[in-house]
Amino acid sequence: MKFVLPVILMCTGMVATAQHANPKKAAVYYTLTDALKDREATQLNLRDKQLFTLNDSIERLEHLRFLNLMGNNLEAWDESLFRLRKLEDLILRQNKLRELPEQVSLLHHLVQLDITGNTIARIPKGIGRLSKLRFLHAAMNVISSLDASIGDCRSLEVLAFQFNQLSYLPASIVHLKKLRVLNLGYNQFNEFDPAWLELENLQELNVEYNFFRRLPDAVERLGNLRTLILTHNRLDSLPETLTSLQHLELLVVSENNLTKLPAHIDRLQHLKTLIALNNPLSKEEKERIRKALPGCQVYVDKD
């Protein structure tokens, strides 16, 4: 497993959230006091300030577009947040928030919402009102349900829900035609939802550490996939149709029960990295795989 982590981190960079303001756009303020001196302030970074609450005066920053509250001690959403109607980037990761309230729907201009690393259990109906939302980062919570209104967020490009308690996604997910990244690793999924096959622009799918026993033959419909991560499921075979994913560059199938890979794996001509550690592959099968993919970095267990 030593090879897996750095490769995945490198190849899943598009999921990473922007935690920093852009000083090239406008001045970045690091205290509320300084920001309030500029009534036109658009960027405020209050990361790691040991805040337990927000001062109500923050609502006077009517033009604020970027607000970073990462790494504080917030347990509840201050009402003043919902009066910042021009916010585009709201970062609340690594706090102590227990819910995502319905009032989030008031932030109509949100493009990025990052609530990673809290104790939130559900994504409410109000999320569907965020028609401009492109990036929703909600990893490392205790989320077990996602409201069907998520399907109304037609601008979504990234959904990151790894390390939660999800066992299903609402059928409305099929409406997210712009979705590029779907990260569902470390959840409770037992089967591959056919609805995901409608996500025709998906480039990265991560379902590691779930309970899948098979992939559907129709996985070939995800023709734009570049990254597919299936680590630590219960797969004992992969469909031959997987070799139709002509744009695939990274395939990770470690820690499953695979005794062989698809017969025509050589068709994956753009595959750059294949990681298949901790599978019961025979010596002959490993050799066949290496010969079939001469331009690919292949990681399998040593004999």
PDB file of C-alpha atoms in Angstrom:
ATOM      1  CA  MET A   1       0.000   0.000   0.000  1.00  0.00           C
ATOM      2  CA  LYS A   2       3.007   2.330   0.121  1.00  0.00           C
ATOM      3  CA  PHE A   3       2.510   3.240  -3.540  1.00  0.00           C
ATOM      4  CA  VAL A   4      -1.191   4.011  -3.374  1.00  0.00           C
ATOM      5  CA  LEU A   5      -1.472   7.154  -1.303  1.00  0.00           C
ATOM      6  CA  PRO A   6       0.962   9.486  -3.116  1.00  0.00           C
ATOM      7  CA  VAL A   7      -0.374   8.526  -6.536  1.00  0.00           C
ATOM      8  CA  ILE A   8      -3.968   9.123  -5.507  1.00  0.00           C
ATOM      9  CA  LEU A   9      -3.162  12.435  -3.853  1.00  0.00           C
ATOM     10  CA  MET A  10      -1.377  13.578  -6.993  1.00  0.00           C
ATOM     11  CA  CYS A  11      -4.138  12.527  -9.345  1.00  0.00           C
ATOM     12  CA  THR A  12      -7.089  13.822  -7.337  1.00  0.00           C
ATOM     13  CA  GLY A  13      -5.902  17.387  -7.124  1.00  0.00           C
ATOM     14  CA  MET A  14      -9.002  18.708  -8.859  1.00  0.00           C
ATOM     15  CA  VAL A  15     -10.974  17.846  -5.722  1.00  0.00           C
ATOM     16  CA  ALA A  16      -8.868  20.086  -3.519  1.00  0.00           C
ATOM     17  CA  THR A  17     -10.585  23.225  -2.320  1.00  0.00           C
ATOM     18  CA  ALA A  18      -9.123  26.720  -2.536  1.00  0.00           C
ATOM     19  CA  GLN A  19      -8.507  27.735   1.094  1.00  0.00           C
ATOM     20  CA  HIS A  20      -6.795  31.002   0.306  1.00  0.00           C
ATOM     21  CA  ALA A  21      -8.064  34.307  -0.972  1.00  0.00           C
ATOM     22  CA  ASN A  22      -6.625  35.766  -4.140  1.00  0.00           C
ATOM     23  CA  PRO A  23      -4.633  38.949  -3.394  1.00  0.00           C
ATOM     24  CA  LYS A  24      -4.460  39.677  -7.116  1.00  0.00           C
ATOM     25  CA  LYS A  25      -8.202  40.241  -7.176  1.00  0.00           C
ATOM     26  CA  ALA A  26      -8.483  42.556  -4.179  1.00  0.00           C
ATOM     27  CA  ALA A  27      -7.087  43.231  -0.721  1.00  0.00           C
ATOM     28  CA  VAL A  28      -7.229  40.297   1.714  1.00  0.00           C
ATOM     29  CA  TYR A  29      -8.024  41.144   5.323  1.00  0.00           C
ATOM     30  CA  TYR A  30      -7.018  38.949   8.251  1.00  0.00           C
ATOM     31  CA  THR A  31      -9.005  40.621  11.025  1.00  0.00           C
ATOM     32  CA  LEU A  32     -12.597  41.761  11.075  1.00  0.00           C
ATOM     33  CA  THR A  33     -11.503  45.118  12.460  1.00  0.00           C
ATOM     34  CA  ASP A  34      -9.331  45.819   9.432  1.00  0.00           C
ATOM     35  CA  ALA A  35     -11.963  44.634   6.984  1.00  0.00           C
ATOM     36  CA  LEU A  36     -14.581  46.939   8.488  1.00  0.00           C
ATOM     37  CA  LYS A  37     -12.371  49.922   7.700  1.00  0.00           C
ATOM     38  CA  ASP A  38     -12.916  49.142   4.026  1.00  0.00           C
ATOM     39  CA  ARG A  39     -16.635  49.097   3.328  1.00  0.00           C
ATOM     40  CA  GLU A  40     -15.857  47.626  -0.113  1.00  0.00           C
ATOM     41  CA  ALA A  41     -13.904  44.659   1.315  1.00  0.00           C
ATOM     42  CA  THR A  42     -14.443  41.446  -0.649  1.00  0.00           C
ATOM     43  CA  GLN A  43     -12.008  38.968   0.954  1.00  0.00           C
ATOM     44  CA  LEU A  44     -11.679  38.037   4.628  1.00  0.00           C
ATOM     45  CA  ASN A  45      -9.507  35.234   5.992  1.00  0.00           C
ATOM     46  CA  LEU A  46     -10.227  34.363   9.632  1.00  0.00           C
ATOM     47  CA  ARG A  47      -8.602  30.952   9.570  1.00  0.00           C
ATOM     48  CA  ASP A  48      -7.326  29.508  12.888  1.00  0.00           C
ATOM     49  CA  LYS A  49      -8.455  32.460  15.015  1.00  0.00           C
ATOM     50  CA  GLN A  50      -9.928  30.306  17.836  1.00  0.00           C
ATOM     51  CA  LEU A  51     -13.348  31.813  17.207  1.00  0.00           C
ATOM     52  CA  PHE A  52     -16.386  30.424  18.993  1.00  0.00           C
ATOM     53  CA  THR A  53     -18.831  32.928  17.481  1.00  0.00           C
ATOM     54  CA  LEU A  54     -18.809  35.655  14.855  1.00  0.00           C
ATOM     55  CA  ASN A  55     -19.226  39.293  15.705  1.00  0.00           C
ATOM     56  CA  ASP A  56     -22.522  40.539  14.254  1.00  0.00           C
ATOM     57  CA  SER A  57     -20.683  43.461  12.697  1.00  0.00           C
ATOM     58  CA  ILE A  58     -19.503  41.105   9.933  1.00  0.00           C
ATOM     59  CA  GLU A  59     -22.851  41.624   8.222  1.00  0.00           C
ATOM     60  CA  ARG A  60     -21.770  45.183   7.453  1.00  0.00           C
ATOM     61  CA  LEU A  61     -19.368  43.729   4.866  1.00  0.00           C
ATOM     62  CA  GLU A  62     -22.025  43.797   2.175  1.00  0.00           C
ATOM     63  CA  HIS A  63     -19.572  43.175  -0.662  1.00  0.00           C
ATOM     64  CA  LEU A  64     -17.795  40.192   0.876  1.00  0.00           C
ATOM     65  CA  ARG A  65     -17.245  37.400  -1.644  1.00  0.00           C
ATOM     66  CA  PHE A  66     -14.618  35.222   0.063  1.00  0.00           C
ATOM     67  CA  LEU A  67     -14.790  34.147   3.718  1.00  0.00           C
ATOM     68  CA  ASN A  68     -12.472  31.581   5.265  1.00  0.00           C
ATOM     69  CA  LEU A  69     -13.418  30.392   8.760  1.00  0.00           C
ATOM     70  CA  MET A  70     -11.427  27.169   8.680  1.00  0.00           C
ATOM     71  CA  GLY A  71      -9.985  25.748  11.897  1.00  0.00           C
ATOM     72  CA  ASN A  72     -12.083  27.583  14.459  1.00  0.00           C
ATOM     73  CA  ASN A  73     -14.477  26.357  17.165  1.00  0.00           C
ATOM     74  CA  LEU A  74     -17.816  27.275  15.630  1.00  0.00           C
ATOM     75  CA  GLU A  75     -20.617  24.987  16.826  1.00  0.00           C
ATOM     76  CA  ALA A  76     -23.521  26.852  15.232  1.00  0.00           C
ATOM     77  CA  TRP A  77     -24.134  29.103  12.265  1.00  0.00           C
ATOM     78  CA  ASP A  78     -24.305  32.771  13.205  1.00  0.00           C
ATOM     79  CA  GLU A  79     -27.305  34.473  11.616  1.00  0.00           C
ATOM     80  CA  SER A  80     -25.029  37.237  10.383  1.00  0.00           C
ATOM     81  CA  LEU A  81     -23.517  34.763   7.896  1.00  0.00           C
ATOM     82  CA  PHE A  82     -26.779  34.534   6.001  1.00  0.00           C
ATOM     83  CA  ARG A  83     -26.827  38.297   5.473  1.00  0.00           C
ATOM     84  CA  LEU A  84     -23.645  38.143   3.405  1.00  0.00           C
ATOM     85  CA  ARG A  85     -25.665  37.745   0.237  1.00  0.00           C
ATOM     86  CA  LYS A  86     -22.759  38.243  -2.183  1.00  0.00           C
ATOM     87  CA  LEU A  87     -20.614  35.436  -0.783  1.00  0.00           C
ATOM     88  CA  GLU A  88     -19.149  33.156  -3.442  1.00  0.00           C
ATOM     89  CA  ASP A  89     -16.652  31.147  -1.372  1.00  0.00           C
ATOM     90  CA  LEU A  90     -17.509  30.025   2.157  1.00  0.00           C
ATOM     91  CA  ILE A  91     -15.001  27.788   3.927  1.00  0.00           C
ATOM     92  CA  LEU A  92     -16.031  26.287   7.255  1.00  0.00           C
ATOM     93  CA  ARG A  93     -13.915  23.161   7.335  1.00  0.00           C
ATOM     94  CA  GLN A  94     -12.560  21.831  10.627  1.00  0.00           C
ATOM     95  CA  ASN A  95     -15.004  23.468  12.979  1.00  0.00           C
ATOM     96  CA  LYS A  96     -17.578  21.820  15.263  1.00  0.00           C
ATOM     97  CA  LEU A  97     -20.732  22.431  13.275  1.00  0.00           C
ATOM     98  CA  ARG A  98     -23.535  19.934  13.890  1.00  0.00           C
ATOM     99  CA  GLU A  99     -25.803  20.937  11.023  1.00  0.00           C
ATOM    100  CA  LEU A 100     -26.093  22.638   7.678  1.00  0.00           C
ATOM    101  CA  PRO A 101     -29.192  24.824   8.162  1.00  0.00           C
ATOM    102  CA  GLU A 102     -31.923  25.465   5.606  1.00  0.00           C
ATOM    103  CA  GLN A 103     -30.948  29.142   5.597  1.00  0.00           C
ATOM    104  CA  VAL A 104     -27.934  28.267   3.469  1.00  0.00           C
ATOM    105  CA  SER A 105     -30.406  28.745   0.616  1.00  0.00           C
ATOM    106  CA  LEU A 106     -30.144  32.503   1.210  1.00  0.00           C
ATOM    107  CA  LEU A 107     -26.570  32.551  -0.091  1.00  0.00           C
ATOM    108  CA  HIS A 108     -27.632  32.564  -3.727  1.00  0.00           C
ATOM    109  CA  HIS A 109     -24.214  33.452  -5.123  1.00  0.00           C
ATOM    110  CA  LEU A 110     -22.237  30.621  -3.518  1.00  0.00           C
ATOM    111  CA  VAL A 111     -19.853  28.922  -5.924  1.00  0.00           C
ATOM    112  CA  GLN A 112     -17.894  26.956  -3.330  1.00  0.00           C
ATOM    113  CA  LEU A 113     -19.097  25.599   0.013  1.00  0.00           C
ATOM    114  CA  ASP A 114     -16.603  23.700   2.150  1.00  0.00           C
ATOM    115  CA  ILE A 115     -17.939  22.067   5.339  1.00  0.00           C
ATOM    116  CA  THR A 116     -15.305  19.337   5.550  1.00  0.00           C
ATOM    117  CA  GLY A 117     -14.403  18.005   8.986  1.00  0.00           C
ATOM    118  CA  ASN A 118     -17.461  18.835  11.077  1.00  0.00           C
ATOM    119  CA  THR A 119     -20.205  16.594  12.542  1.00  0.00           C
ATOM    120  CA  ILE A 120     -22.978  17.369  10.078  1.00  0.00           C
ATOM    121  CA  ALA A 121     -25.458  14.511   9.558  1.00  0.00           C
ATOM    122  CA  ARG A 122     -27.565  15.637   6.596  1.00  0.00           C
ATOM    123  CA  ILE A 123     -27.623  17.945   3.592  1.00  0.00           C
ATOM    124  CA  PRO A 124     -30.934  19.860   3.700  1.00  0.00           C
ATOM    125  CA  LYS A 125     -33.466  20.799   1.053  1.00  0.00           C
ATOM    126  CA  GLY A 126     -32.194  24.372   0.989  1.00  0.00           C
ATOM    127  CA  ILE A 127     -29.076  23.270  -0.868  1.00  0.00           C
ATOM    128  CA  GLY A 128     -31.161  23.057  -4.035  1.00  0.00           C
ATOM    129  CA  ARG A 129     -31.541  26.829  -4.136  1.00  0.00           C
ATOM    130  CA  LEU A 130     -27.822  27.300  -4.761  1.00  0.00           C
ATOM    131  CA  SER A 131     -27.992  27.338  -8.543  1.00  0.00           C
ATOM    132  CA  LYS A 132     -24.439  28.724  -8.914  1.00  0.00           C
ATOM    133  CA  LEU A 133     -22.781  26.173  -6.628  1.00  0.00           C
ATOM    134  CA  ARG A 134     -19.908  24.397  -8.416  1.00  0.00           C
ATOM    135  CA  PHE A 135     -17.925  22.851  -5.568  1.00  0.00           C
ATOM    136  CA  LEU A 136     -19.432  21.115  -2.528  1.00  0.00           C
ATOM    137  CA  HIS A 137     -16.857  19.693  -0.130  1.00  0.00           C
ATOM    138  CA  ALA A 138     -18.447  17.758   2.735  1.00  0.00           C
ATOM    139  CA  ALA A 139     -15.919  15.058   3.582  1.00  0.00           C
ATOM    140  CA  MET A 140     -15.254  13.805   7.123  1.00  0.00           C
ATOM    141  CA  ASN A 141     -18.684  14.408   8.579  1.00  0.00           C
ATOM    142  CA  VAL A 142     -21.367  11.888   9.613  1.00  0.00           C
ATOM    143  CA  ILE A 143     -23.676  12.532   6.670  1.00  0.00           C
ATOM    144  CA  SER A 144     -26.204   9.755   6.073  1.00  0.00           C
ATOM    145  CA  SER A 145     -28.696  11.560   3.839  1.00  0.00           C
ATOM    146  CA  LEU A 146     -28.542  14.006   0.981  1.00  0.00           C
ATOM    147  CA  ASP A 147     -31.776  15.775   0.037  1.00  0.00           C
ATOM    148  CA  ALA A 148     -33.119  15.173  -3.465  1.00  0.00           C
ATOM    149  CA  SER A 149     -32.935  18.918  -4.105  1.00  0.00           C
ATOM    150  CA  ILE A 150     -29.224  18.429  -4.784  1.00  0.00           C
ATOM    151  CA  GLY A 151     -30.339  17.629  -8.312  1.00  0.00           C
ATOM    152  CA  ASP A 152     -31.318  21.280  -8.720  1.00  0.00           C
ATOM    153  CA  CYS A 153     -27.702  22.373  -8.298  1.00  0.00           C
ATOM    154  CA  ARG A 154     -27.157  22.079 -12.046  1.00  0.00           C
ATOM    155  CA  SER A 155     -23.801  23.917 -11.951  1.00  0.00           C
ATOM    156  CA  LEU A 156     -22.126  21.385  -9.654  1.00  0.00           C
ATOM    157  CA  GLU A 157     -18.753  20.128 -10.868  1.00  0.00           C
ATOM    158  CA  VAL A 158     -17.325  18.561  -7.694  1.00  0.00           C
ATOM    159  CA  LEU A 159     -19.083  16.526  -5.000  1.00  0.00           C
ATOM    160  CA  ALA A 160     -16.726  15.351  -2.268  1.00  0.00           C
ATOM    161  CA  PHE A 161     -18.424  13.181   0.362  1.00  0.00           C
ATOM    162  CA  GLN A 162     -15.638  10.816   1.409  1.00  0.00           C
ATOM    163  CA  PHE A 163     -15.556   9.609   5.037  1.00  0.00           C
ATOM    164  CA  ASN A 164     -19.278   9.800   5.777  1.00  0.00           C
ATOM    165  CA  GLN A 165     -22.148   7.364   6.413  1.00  0.00           C
ATOM    166  CA  LEU A 166     -23.866   7.431   3.020  1.00  0.00           C
ATOM    167  CA  SER A 167     -25.400   4.257   1.598  1.00  0.00           C
ATOM    168  CA  TYR A 168     -27.278   5.848  -1.300  1.00  0.00           C
ATOM    169  CA  LEU A 169     -27.585   9.051  -3.306  1.00  0.00           C
ATOM    170  CA  PRO A 170     -30.930  10.480  -4.419  1.00  0.00           C
ATOM    171  CA  ALA A 171     -32.068   9.602  -7.943  1.00  0.00           C
ATOM    172  CA  SER A 172     -31.974  13.314  -8.795  1.00  0.00           C
ATOM    173  CA  ILE A 173     -28.200  13.008  -9.078  1.00  0.00           C
ATOM    174  CA  VAL A 174     -28.785  12.239 -12.771  1.00  0.00           C
ATOM    175  CA  HIS A 175     -29.463  15.943 -13.372  1.00  0.00           C
ATOM    176  CA  LEU A 176     -25.905  16.948 -12.499  1.00  0.00           C
ATOM    177  CA  LYS A 177     -24.695  16.941 -16.080  1.00  0.00           C
ATOM    178  CA  LYS A 178     -21.667  19.148 -15.340  1.00  0.00           C
ATOM    179  CA  LEU A 179     -20.320  16.943 -12.566  1.00  0.00           C
ATOM    180  CA  ARG A 180     -16.633  16.096 -13.113  1.00  0.00           C
ATOM    181  CA  VAL A 181     -15.634  14.679  -9.741  1.00  0.00           C
ATOM    182  CA  LEU A 182     -17.593  12.359  -7.466  1.00  0.00           C
ATOM    183  CA  ASN A 183     -15.810  11.171  -4.335  1.00  0.00           C
ATOM    184  CA  LEU A 184     -17.764   8.658  -2.244  1.00  0.00           C
ATOM    185  CA  GLY A 185     -14.825   6.863  -0.660  1.00  0.00           C
ATOM    186  CA  TYR A 186     -15.142   5.502   2.868  1.00  0.00           C
ATOM    187  CA  ASN A 187     -18.936   5.259   3.014  1.00  0.00           C
ATOM    188  CA  GLN A 188     -21.498   2.446   3.213  1.00  0.00           C
ATOM    189  CA  PHE A 189     -22.430   1.781  -0.429  1.00  0.00           C
ATOM    190  CA  ASN A 190     -23.259  -1.835  -1.287  1.00  0.00           C
ATOM    191  CA  GLU A 191     -23.857  -1.468  -4.996  1.00  0.00           C
ATOM    192  CA  PHE A 192     -23.094   0.729  -7.954  1.00  0.00           C
ATOM    193  CA  ASP A 193     -26.140   2.919  -8.595  1.00  0.00           C
ATOM    194  CA  PRO A 194     -27.208   2.835 -12.285  1.00  0.00           C
ATOM    195  CA  ALA A 195     -28.087   6.521 -11.949  1.00  0.00           C
ATOM    196  CA  TRP A 196     -24.376   7.337 -11.796  1.00  0.00           C
ATOM    197  CA  LEU A 197     -24.037   6.112 -15.359  1.00  0.00           C
ATOM    198  CA  GLU A 198     -25.988   9.204 -16.457  1.00  0.00           C
ATOM    199  CA  LEU A 199     -23.121  11.451 -15.325  1.00  0.00           C
ATOM    200  CA  GLU A 200     -21.648  11.631 -18.790  1.00  0.00           C
ATOM    201  CA  ASN A 201     -19.050  14.317 -17.990  1.00  0.00           C
ATOM    202  CA  LEU A 202     -17.637  12.524 -14.952  1.00  0.00           C
ATOM    203  CA  GLN A 203     -13.838  12.439 -15.019  1.00  0.00           C
ATOM    204  CA  GLU A 204     -13.032  11.142 -11.556  1.00  0.00           C
ATOM    205  CA  LEU A 205     -14.958   8.531  -9.567  1.00  0.00           C
ATOM    206  CA  ASN A 206     -13.681   7.414  -6.178  1.00  0.00           C
ATOM    207  CA  VAL A 207     -15.617   4.687  -4.356  1.00  0.00           C
ATOM    208  CA  GLU A 208     -12.778   3.197  -2.309  1.00  0.00           C
ATOM    209  CA  TYR A 209     -13.563   1.496   1.004  1.00  0.00           C
ATOM    210  CA  ASN A 210     -17.180   0.599   0.317  1.00  0.00           C
ATOM    211  CA  PHE A 211     -18.861  -2.777  -0.186  1.00  0.00           C
ATOM    212  CA  PHE A 212     -19.239  -3.188  -3.952  1.00  0.00           C
ATOM    213  CA  ARG A 213     -19.286  -6.778  -5.211  1.00  0.00           C
ATOM    214  CA  ARG A 214     -19.472  -5.900  -8.886  1.00  0.00           C
ATOM    215  CA  LEU A 215     -19.349  -3.102 -11.420  1.00  0.00           C
ATOM    216  CA  PRO A 216     -22.111  -2.961 -14.030  1.00  0.00           C
ATOM    217  CA  ASP A 217     -21.280  -3.832 -17.622  1.00  0.00           C
ATOM    218  CA  ALA A 218     -22.690  -0.426 -18.532  1.00  0.00           C
ATOM    219  CA  VAL A 219     -19.745   1.295 -16.819  1.00  0.00           C
ATOM    220  CA  GLU A 220     -18.547   1.910 -20.378  1.00  0.00           C
ATOM    221  CA  ARG A 221     -21.082   4.745 -20.543  1.00  0.00           C
ATOM    222  CA  LEU A 222     -18.768   6.823 -18.333  1.00  0.00           C
ATOM    223  CA  GLY A 223     -16.673   7.519 -21.382  1.00  0.00           C
ATOM    224  CA  ASN A 224     -14.921  10.602 -19.996  1.00  0.00           C
ATOM    225  CA  LEU A 225     -13.510   8.920 -16.895  1.00  0.00           C
ATOM    226  CA  ARG A 226      -9.833   9.584 -16.303  1.00  0.00           C
ATOM    227  CA  THR A 227      -9.606   8.297 -12.726  1.00  0.00           C
ATOM    228  CA  LEU A 228     -11.385   5.284 -11.232  1.00  0.00           C
ATOM    229  CA  ILE A 229     -10.558   4.285  -7.656  1.00  0.00           C
ATOM    230  CA  LEU A 230     -12.047   1.020  -6.359  1.00  0.00           C
ATOM    231  CA  THR A 231      -9.686   0.173  -3.511  1.00  0.00           C
ATOM    232  CA  HIS A 232     -10.919  -2.086  -0.696  1.00  0.00           C
ATOM    233  CA  ASN A 233     -14.264  -3.293  -1.970  1.00  0.00           C
ATOM    234  CA  ARG A 234     -15.414  -6.887  -2.485  1.00  0.00           C
ATOM    235  CA  LEU A 235     -14.855  -7.213  -6.196  1.00  0.00           C
ATOM    236  CA  ASP A 236     -13.893 -10.618  -7.573  1.00  0.00           C
ATOM    237  CA  SER A 237     -14.047  -9.548 -11.214  1.00  0.00           C
ATOM    238  CA  LEU A 238     -14.124  -6.496 -13.437  1.00  0.00           C
ATOM    239  CA  PRO A 239     -16.361  -6.234 -16.507  1.00  0.00           C
ATOM    240  CA  GLU A 240     -14.700  -6.505 -19.901  1.00  0.00           C
ATOM    241  CA  THR A 241     -16.509  -3.300 -20.868  1.00  0.00           C
ATOM    242  CA  LEU A 242     -14.152  -1.433 -18.530  1.00  0.00           C
ATOM    243  CA  THR A 243     -11.618  -1.534 -21.350  1.00  0.00           C
ATOM    244  CA  SER A 244     -13.872   0.781 -23.356  1.00  0.00           C
ATOM    245  CA  LEU A 245     -12.925   3.704 -21.102  1.00  0.00           C
ATOM    246  CA  GLN A 246     -10.453   5.119 -23.568  1.00  0.00           C
ATOM    247  CA  HIS A 247      -9.605   8.222 -21.516  1.00  0.00           C
ATOM    248  CA  LEU A 248      -8.773   6.312 -18.332  1.00  0.00           C
ATOM    249  CA  GLU A 249      -5.378   7.312 -16.906  1.00  0.00           C
ATOM    250  CA  LEU A 250      -5.477   6.006 -13.331  1.00  0.00           C
ATOM    251  CA  LEU A 251      -7.099   2.731 -12.240  1.00  0.00           C
ATOM    252  CA  VAL A 252      -6.808   1.592  -8.627  1.00  0.00           C
ATOM    253  CA  VAL A 253      -8.249  -1.831  -7.719  1.00  0.00           C
ATOM    254  CA  SER A 254      -6.128  -2.744  -4.701  1.00  0.00           C
ATOM    255  CA  GLU A 255      -7.457  -4.805  -1.793  1.00  0.00           C
ATOM    256  CA  ASN A 256     -10.168  -6.719  -3.611  1.00  0.00           C
ATOM    257  CA  ASN A 257     -10.536 -10.407  -4.518  1.00  0.00           C
ATOM    258  CA  LEU A 258      -9.435 -10.188  -8.132  1.00  0.00           C
ATOM    259  CA  THR A 259      -7.735 -13.218  -9.645  1.00  0.00           C
ATOM    260  CA  LYS A 260      -7.520 -11.624 -13.075  1.00  0.00           C
ATOM    261  CA  LEU A 261      -8.131  -8.360 -14.889  1.00  0.00           C
ATOM    262  CA  PRO A 262     -10.104  -7.950 -18.137  1.00  0.00           C
ATOM    263  CA  ALA A 263      -8.745 -10.001 -21.036  1.00  0.00           C
ATOM    264  CA  HIS A 264      -8.405  -6.968 -23.286  1.00  0.00           C
ATOM    265  CA  ILE A 265      -6.897  -4.573 -20.763  1.00  0.00           C
ATOM    266  CA  ASP A 266      -4.400  -3.642 -23.482  1.00  0.00           C
ATOM    267  CA  ARG A 267      -7.166  -1.483 -24.987  1.00  0.00           C
ATOM    268  CA  LEU A 268      -6.629   1.034 -22.185  1.00  0.00           C
ATOM    269  CA  GLN A 269      -3.990   2.788 -24.231  1.00  0.00           C
ATOM    270  CA  HIS A 270      -4.036   6.022 -22.205  1.00  0.00           C
ATOM    271  CA  LEU A 271      -3.674   4.272 -18.852  1.00  0.00           C
ATOM    272  CA  LYS A 272      -0.653   5.723 -17.046  1.00  0.00           C
ATOM    273  CA  THR A 273      -0.971   4.059 -13.651  1.00  0.00           C
ATOM    274  CA  LEU A 274      -2.520   0.762 -12.587  1.00  0.00           C
ATOM    275  CA  ILE A 275      -2.453  -0.158  -8.891  1.00  0.00           C
ATOM    276  CA  ALA A 276      -3.645  -3.675  -8.099  1.00  0.00           C
ATOM    277  CA  LEU A 277      -1.938  -4.500  -4.820  1.00  0.00           C
ATOM    278  CA  ASN A 278      -3.290  -7.076  -2.376  1.00  0.00           C
ATOM    279  CA  ASN A 279      -5.279  -9.145  -4.845  1.00  0.00           C
ATOM    280  CA  PRO A 280      -4.844 -12.923  -5.393  1.00  0.00           C
ATOM    281  CA  LEU A 281      -3.330 -12.466  -8.861  1.00  0.00           C
ATOM    282  CA  SER A 282      -1.189 -15.332 -10.112  1.00  0.00           C
ATOM    283  CA  LYS A 283       2.371 -14.815 -11.240  1.00  0.00           C
ATOM    284  CA  GLU A 284       1.268 -15.515 -14.822  1.00  0.00           C
ATOM    285  CA  GLU A 285      -1.540 -12.954 -14.621  1.00  0.00           C
ATOM    286  CA  LYS A 286       0.795 -10.271 -13.323  1.00  0.00           C
ATOM    287  CA  GLU A 287       3.164 -10.908 -16.188  1.00  0.00           C
ATOM    288  CA  ARG A 288       0.307 -10.784 -18.702  1.00  0.00           C
ATOM    289  CA  ILE A 289      -0.818  -7.436 -17.314  1.00  0.00           C
ATOM    290  CA  ARG A 290       2.653  -5.937 -17.538  1.00  0.00           C
ATOM    291  CA  LYS A 291       3.068  -7.070 -21.139  1.00  0.00           C
ATOM    292  CA  ALA A 292      -0.387  -5.774 -22.081  1.00  0.00           C
ATOM    293  CA  LEU A 293       0.396  -2.309 -20.683  1.00  0.00           C
ATOM    294  CA  PRO A 294       3.993  -1.514 -21.677  1.00  0.00           C
ATOM    295  CA  GLY A 295       3.574   2.251 -21.274  1.00  0.00           C
ATOM    296  CA  CYS A 296       1.847   2.039 -17.899  1.00  0.00           C
ATOM    297  CA  GLN A 297       3.238   2.037 -14.383  1.00  0.00           C
ATOM    298  CA  VAL A 298       1.900  -1.231 -12.980  1.00  0.00           C
ATOM    299  CA  TYR A 299       1.921  -1.873  -9.238  1.00  0.00           C
ATOM    300  CA  VAL A 300       1.171  -5.441  -8.145  1.00  0.00           C
ATOM    301  CA  ASP A 301       2.455  -7.531  -5.258  1.00  0.00           C
ATOM    302  CA  LYS A 302       5.883  -9.044  -5.589  1.00  0.00           C
ATOM    303  CA  ASP A 303       5.922 -12.805  -5.993  1.00  0.00           C
TER     304      ASP A 303
END
